[in-house]
XYZ file of N, CA and C in Angstrom:
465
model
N 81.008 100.193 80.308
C 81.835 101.353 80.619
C 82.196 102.023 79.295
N 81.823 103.423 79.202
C 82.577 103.807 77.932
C 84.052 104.662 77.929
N 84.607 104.466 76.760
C 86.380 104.373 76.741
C 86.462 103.395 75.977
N 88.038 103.798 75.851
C 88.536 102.232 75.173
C 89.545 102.049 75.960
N 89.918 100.321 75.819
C 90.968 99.655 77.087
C 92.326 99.846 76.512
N 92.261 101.126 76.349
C 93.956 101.417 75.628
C 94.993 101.367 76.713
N 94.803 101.310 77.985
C 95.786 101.529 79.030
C 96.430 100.194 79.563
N 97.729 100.573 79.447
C 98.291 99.337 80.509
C 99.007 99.760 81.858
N 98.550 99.297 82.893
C 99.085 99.545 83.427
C 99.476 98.395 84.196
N 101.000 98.829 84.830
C 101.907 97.542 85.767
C 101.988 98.428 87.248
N 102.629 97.487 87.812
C 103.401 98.067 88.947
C 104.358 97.418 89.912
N 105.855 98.099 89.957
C 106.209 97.337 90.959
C 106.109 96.671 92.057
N 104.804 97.468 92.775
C 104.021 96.687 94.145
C 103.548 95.391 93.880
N 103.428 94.590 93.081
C 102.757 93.597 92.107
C 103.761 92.527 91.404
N 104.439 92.022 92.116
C 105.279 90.888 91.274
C 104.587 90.177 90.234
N 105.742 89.328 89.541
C 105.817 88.683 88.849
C 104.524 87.846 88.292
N 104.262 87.035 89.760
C 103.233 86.215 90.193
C 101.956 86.339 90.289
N 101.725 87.784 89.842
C 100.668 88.865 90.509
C 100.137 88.823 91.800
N 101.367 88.728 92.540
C 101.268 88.752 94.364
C 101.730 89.637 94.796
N 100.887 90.578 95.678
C 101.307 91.887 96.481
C 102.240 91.777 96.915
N 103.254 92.656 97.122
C 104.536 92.370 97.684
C 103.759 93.379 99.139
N 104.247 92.490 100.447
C 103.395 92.868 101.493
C 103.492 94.265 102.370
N 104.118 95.171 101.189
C 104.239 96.423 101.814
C 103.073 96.981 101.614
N 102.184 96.630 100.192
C 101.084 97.548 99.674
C 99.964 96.395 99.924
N 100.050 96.207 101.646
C 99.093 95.249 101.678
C 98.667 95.597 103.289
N 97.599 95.449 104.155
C 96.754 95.235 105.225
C 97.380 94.493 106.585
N 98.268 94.135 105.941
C 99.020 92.878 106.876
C 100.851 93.601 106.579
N 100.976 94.203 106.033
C 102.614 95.102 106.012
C 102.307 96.626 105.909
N 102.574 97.933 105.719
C 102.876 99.295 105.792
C 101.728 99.748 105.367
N 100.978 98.699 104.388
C 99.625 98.961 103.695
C 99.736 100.674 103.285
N 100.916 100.869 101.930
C 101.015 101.674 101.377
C 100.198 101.824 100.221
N 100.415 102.474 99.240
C 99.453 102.275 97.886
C 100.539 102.294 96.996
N 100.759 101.549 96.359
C 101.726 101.111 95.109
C 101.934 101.995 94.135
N 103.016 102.263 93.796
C 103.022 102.434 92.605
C 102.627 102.310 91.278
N 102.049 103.625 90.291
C 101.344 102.589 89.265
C 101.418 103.137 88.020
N 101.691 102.632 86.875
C 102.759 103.187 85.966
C 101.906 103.123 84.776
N 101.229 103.949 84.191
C 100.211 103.983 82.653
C 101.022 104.255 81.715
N 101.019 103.229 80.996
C 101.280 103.703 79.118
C 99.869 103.534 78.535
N 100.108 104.780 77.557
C 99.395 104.679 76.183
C 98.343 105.749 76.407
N 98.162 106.510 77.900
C 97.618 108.015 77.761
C 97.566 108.982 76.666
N 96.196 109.123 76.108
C 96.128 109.945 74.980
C 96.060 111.624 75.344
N 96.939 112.349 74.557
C 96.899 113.942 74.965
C 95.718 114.664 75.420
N 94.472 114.021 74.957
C 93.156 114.710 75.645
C 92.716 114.026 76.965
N 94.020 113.392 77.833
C 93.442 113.144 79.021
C 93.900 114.286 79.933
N 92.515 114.520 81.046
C 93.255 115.385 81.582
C 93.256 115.303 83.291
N 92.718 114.333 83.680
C 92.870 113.528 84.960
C 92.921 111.978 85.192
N 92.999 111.484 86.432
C 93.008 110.284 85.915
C 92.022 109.512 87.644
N 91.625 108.769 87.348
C 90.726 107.857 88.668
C 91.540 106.872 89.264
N 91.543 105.786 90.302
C 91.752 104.644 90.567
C 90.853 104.082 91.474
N 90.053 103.251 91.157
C 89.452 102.284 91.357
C 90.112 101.221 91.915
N 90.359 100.595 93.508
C 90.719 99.436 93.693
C 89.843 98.564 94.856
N 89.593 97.372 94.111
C 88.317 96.837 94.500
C 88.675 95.362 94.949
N 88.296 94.645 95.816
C 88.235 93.104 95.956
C 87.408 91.958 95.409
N 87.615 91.493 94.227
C 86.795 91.038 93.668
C 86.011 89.771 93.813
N 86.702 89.384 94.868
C 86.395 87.503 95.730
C 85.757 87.725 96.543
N 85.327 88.934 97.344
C 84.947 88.785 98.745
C 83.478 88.100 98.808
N 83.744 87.266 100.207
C 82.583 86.156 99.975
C 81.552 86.824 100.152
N 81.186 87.635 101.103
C 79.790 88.441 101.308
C 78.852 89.215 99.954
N 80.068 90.015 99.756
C 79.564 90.906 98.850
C 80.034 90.993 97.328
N 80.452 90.031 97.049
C 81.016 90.236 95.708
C 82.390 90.475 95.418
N 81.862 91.763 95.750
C 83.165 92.588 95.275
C 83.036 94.080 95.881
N 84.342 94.517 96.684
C 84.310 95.375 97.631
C 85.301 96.495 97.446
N 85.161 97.398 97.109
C 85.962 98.658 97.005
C 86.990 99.086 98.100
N 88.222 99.041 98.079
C 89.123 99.435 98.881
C 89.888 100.773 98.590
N 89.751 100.933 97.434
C 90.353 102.725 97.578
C 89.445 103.089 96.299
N 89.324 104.503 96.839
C 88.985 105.386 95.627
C 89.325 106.611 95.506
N 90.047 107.425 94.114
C 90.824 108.450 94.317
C 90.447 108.775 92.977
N 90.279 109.897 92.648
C 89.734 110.642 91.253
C 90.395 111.934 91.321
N 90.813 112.480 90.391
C 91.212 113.748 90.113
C 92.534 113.792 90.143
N 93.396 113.035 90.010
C 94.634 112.745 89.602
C 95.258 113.294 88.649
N 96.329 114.193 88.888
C 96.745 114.730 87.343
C 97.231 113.369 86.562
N 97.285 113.525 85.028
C 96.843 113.011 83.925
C 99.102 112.926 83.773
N 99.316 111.907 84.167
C 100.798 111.600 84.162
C 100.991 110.007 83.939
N 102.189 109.444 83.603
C 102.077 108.090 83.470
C 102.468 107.310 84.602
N 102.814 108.314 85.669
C 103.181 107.448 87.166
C 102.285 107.543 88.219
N 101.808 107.485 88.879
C 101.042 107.761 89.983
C 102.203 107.317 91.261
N 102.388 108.456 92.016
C 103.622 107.598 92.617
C 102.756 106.888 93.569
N 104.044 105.678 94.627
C 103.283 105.423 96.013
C 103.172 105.856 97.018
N 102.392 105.223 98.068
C 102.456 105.934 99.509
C 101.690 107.621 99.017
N 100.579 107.488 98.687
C 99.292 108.570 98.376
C 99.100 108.786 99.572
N 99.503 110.007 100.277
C 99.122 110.207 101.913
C 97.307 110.169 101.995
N 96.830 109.588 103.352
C 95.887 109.627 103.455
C 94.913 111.356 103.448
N 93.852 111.359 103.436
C 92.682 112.697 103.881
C 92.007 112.277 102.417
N 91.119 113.504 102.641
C 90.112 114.182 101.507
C 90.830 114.158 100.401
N 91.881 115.543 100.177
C 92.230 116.170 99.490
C 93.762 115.519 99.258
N 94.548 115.113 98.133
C 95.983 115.131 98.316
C 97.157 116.348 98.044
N 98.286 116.843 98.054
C 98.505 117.507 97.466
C 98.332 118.145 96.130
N 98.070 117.206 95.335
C 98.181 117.540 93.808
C 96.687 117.240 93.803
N 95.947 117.745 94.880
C 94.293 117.882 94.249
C 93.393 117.040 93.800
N 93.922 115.761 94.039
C 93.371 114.600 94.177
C 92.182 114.493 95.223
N 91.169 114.108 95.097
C 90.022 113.379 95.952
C 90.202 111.776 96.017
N 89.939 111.786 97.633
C 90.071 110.511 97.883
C 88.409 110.021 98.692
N 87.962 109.180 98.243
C 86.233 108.826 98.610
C 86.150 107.983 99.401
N 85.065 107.724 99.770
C 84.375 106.535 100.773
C 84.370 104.920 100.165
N 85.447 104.348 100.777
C 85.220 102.458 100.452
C 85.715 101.908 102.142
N 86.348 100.903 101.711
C 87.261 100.424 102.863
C 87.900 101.098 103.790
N 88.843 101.866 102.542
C 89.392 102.911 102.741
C 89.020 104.082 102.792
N 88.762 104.653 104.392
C 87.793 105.897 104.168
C 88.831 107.392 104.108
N 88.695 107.822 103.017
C 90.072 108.718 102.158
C 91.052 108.644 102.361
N 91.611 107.273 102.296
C 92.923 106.404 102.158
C 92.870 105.149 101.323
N 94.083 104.874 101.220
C 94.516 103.402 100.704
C 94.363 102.604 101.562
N 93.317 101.422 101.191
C 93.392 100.420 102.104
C 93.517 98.877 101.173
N 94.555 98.678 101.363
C 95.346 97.281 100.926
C 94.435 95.842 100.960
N 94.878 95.273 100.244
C 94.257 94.098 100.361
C 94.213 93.165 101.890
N 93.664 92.270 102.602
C 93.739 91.971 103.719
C 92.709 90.866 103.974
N 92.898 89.873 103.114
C 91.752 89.288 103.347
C 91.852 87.830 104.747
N 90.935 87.366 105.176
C 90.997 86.138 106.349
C 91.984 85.374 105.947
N 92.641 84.992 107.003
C 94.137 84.223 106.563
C 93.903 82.637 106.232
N 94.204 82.161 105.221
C 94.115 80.883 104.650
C 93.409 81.204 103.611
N 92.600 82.095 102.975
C 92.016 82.775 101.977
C 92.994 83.642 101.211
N 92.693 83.429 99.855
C 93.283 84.428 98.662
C 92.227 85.181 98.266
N 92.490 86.324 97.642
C 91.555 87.199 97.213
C 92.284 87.322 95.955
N 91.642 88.219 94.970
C 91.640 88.936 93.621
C 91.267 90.329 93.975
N 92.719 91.139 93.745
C 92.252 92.146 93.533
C 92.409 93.119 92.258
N 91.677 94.133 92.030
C 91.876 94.921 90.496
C 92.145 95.997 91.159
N 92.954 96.980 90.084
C 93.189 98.552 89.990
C 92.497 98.860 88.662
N 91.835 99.278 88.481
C 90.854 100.182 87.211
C 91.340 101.356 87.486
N 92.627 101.905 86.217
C 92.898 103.158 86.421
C 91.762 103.769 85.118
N 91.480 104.867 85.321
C 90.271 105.620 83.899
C 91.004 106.620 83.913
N 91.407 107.166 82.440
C 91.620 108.050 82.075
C 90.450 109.077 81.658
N 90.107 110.392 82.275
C 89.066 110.948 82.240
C 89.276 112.663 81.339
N 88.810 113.387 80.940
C 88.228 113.819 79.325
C 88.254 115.474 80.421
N 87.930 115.651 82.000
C 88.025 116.886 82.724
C 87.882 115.739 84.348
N 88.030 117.068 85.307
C 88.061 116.700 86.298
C 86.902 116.795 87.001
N 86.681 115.432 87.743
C 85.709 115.171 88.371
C 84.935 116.734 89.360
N 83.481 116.847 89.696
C 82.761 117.383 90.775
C 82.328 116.499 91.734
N 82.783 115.647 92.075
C 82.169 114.716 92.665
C 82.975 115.096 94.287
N 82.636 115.081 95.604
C 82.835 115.597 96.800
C 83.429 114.232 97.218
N 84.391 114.999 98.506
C 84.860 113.617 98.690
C 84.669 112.598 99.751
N 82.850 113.183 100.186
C 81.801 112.149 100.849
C 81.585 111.443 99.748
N 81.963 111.043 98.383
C 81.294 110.130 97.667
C 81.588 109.066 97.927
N 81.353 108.025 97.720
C 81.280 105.856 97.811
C 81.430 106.207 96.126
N 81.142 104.730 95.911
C 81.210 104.180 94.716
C 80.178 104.609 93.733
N 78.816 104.478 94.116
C 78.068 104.811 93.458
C 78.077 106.180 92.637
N 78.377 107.262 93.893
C 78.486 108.230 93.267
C 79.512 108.986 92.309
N 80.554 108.279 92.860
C 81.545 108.208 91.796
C 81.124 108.076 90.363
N 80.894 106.723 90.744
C 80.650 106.421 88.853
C 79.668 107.345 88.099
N 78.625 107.707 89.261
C 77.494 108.807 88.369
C 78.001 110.206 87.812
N 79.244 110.619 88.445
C 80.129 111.426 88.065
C 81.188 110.802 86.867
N 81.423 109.980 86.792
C 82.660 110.091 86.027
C 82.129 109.670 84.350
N 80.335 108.905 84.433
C 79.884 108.621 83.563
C 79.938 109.841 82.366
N 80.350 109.387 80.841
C 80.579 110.478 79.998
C 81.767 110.852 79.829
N 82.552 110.726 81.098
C 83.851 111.303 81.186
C 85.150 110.204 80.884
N 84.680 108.955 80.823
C 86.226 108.127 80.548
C 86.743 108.240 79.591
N 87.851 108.283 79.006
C 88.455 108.363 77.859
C 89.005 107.004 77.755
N 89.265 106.396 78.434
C 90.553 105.255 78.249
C 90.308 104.650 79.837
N 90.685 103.253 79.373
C 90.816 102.767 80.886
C 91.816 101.361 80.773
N 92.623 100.970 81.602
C 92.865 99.962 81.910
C 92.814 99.328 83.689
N 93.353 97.932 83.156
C 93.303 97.453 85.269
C 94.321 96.509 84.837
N 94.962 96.555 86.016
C 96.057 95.523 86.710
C 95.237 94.618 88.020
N 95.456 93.404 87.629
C 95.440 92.702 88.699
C 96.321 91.496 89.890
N 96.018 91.541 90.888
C 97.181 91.333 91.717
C 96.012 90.427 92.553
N 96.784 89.220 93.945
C 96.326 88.555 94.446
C 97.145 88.360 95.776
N 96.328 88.157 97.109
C 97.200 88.530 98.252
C 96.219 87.404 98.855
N 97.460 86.319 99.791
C 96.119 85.573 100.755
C 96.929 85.554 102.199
């Protein structure tokens, strides 16, 4: 991936423990968390989130939200209403979550791993918001400036 991992990001949805607190989860309100970046450099000028399941037994690892075009702020608030488009012009793409947040939720007696890969990006995406994953990334390639991920775990 090119960038550098200058970003940190936390979030209150995400205790201590790095355990979903079960509002921003599949199994409670299955909101989208709050998510709080330091260390955004002035030439960012949107921002992505990437949130993916990284245990899942089938496939690896499975994409549950995807949202690009984010203005370039250090909060992302929660509860990102679902569609295409958000207010603030956000695109929301094809995973789990089909142009929504979809929370972690994995078979009960099972834990999962999940990541948030926020990217700080250099302009705003063209990418439509029939895209999946793939196409995402073929869009955003060139464009990261910065990236970090938080990770959290829900069983």
């Amino acid at each position: 991936m090119n960038g550098s991992p200058h970003l940190r990001v936390t979030s209150p949805g995400i205790a201590e423990d790095e355990r979903f607190l079960l509002t921003h989860t599949g199994r409670g309100d299955d909101v989208s968390p709050e998510l709080r970046i330091n260390g955004l450099t002035d030439d960012v000028a949107r921002l992505a989130v990437v949130l993916t399941d990284e245990t899942h037994p089938l496939l690896g690892s499975m994409t549950h939200w995807l949202i690009w075009n984010l203005p370039a702020q250090s909060v992302i608030e929660a509860g990102l209403p679902s569609g295409r488009i958000t207010r603030d012009g956000a695109v929301q793409g094809r995973g789990y979550g089909l142009h929504r947040y979809r929370g972690p939720k994995p078979p009960r007696g099972t834990s999962h791993r999940y990541s948030f890969l926020v990217l700080a990006l250099d302009a705003p995406l063209s990418c439509p918001a029939r895209a999946g994953t793939r196409r995402f990334w073929r869009s955003a390639a060139g464009h990261i400036l910065q990236w970090g991920v938080l990770e959290g775990v829900f069983e």
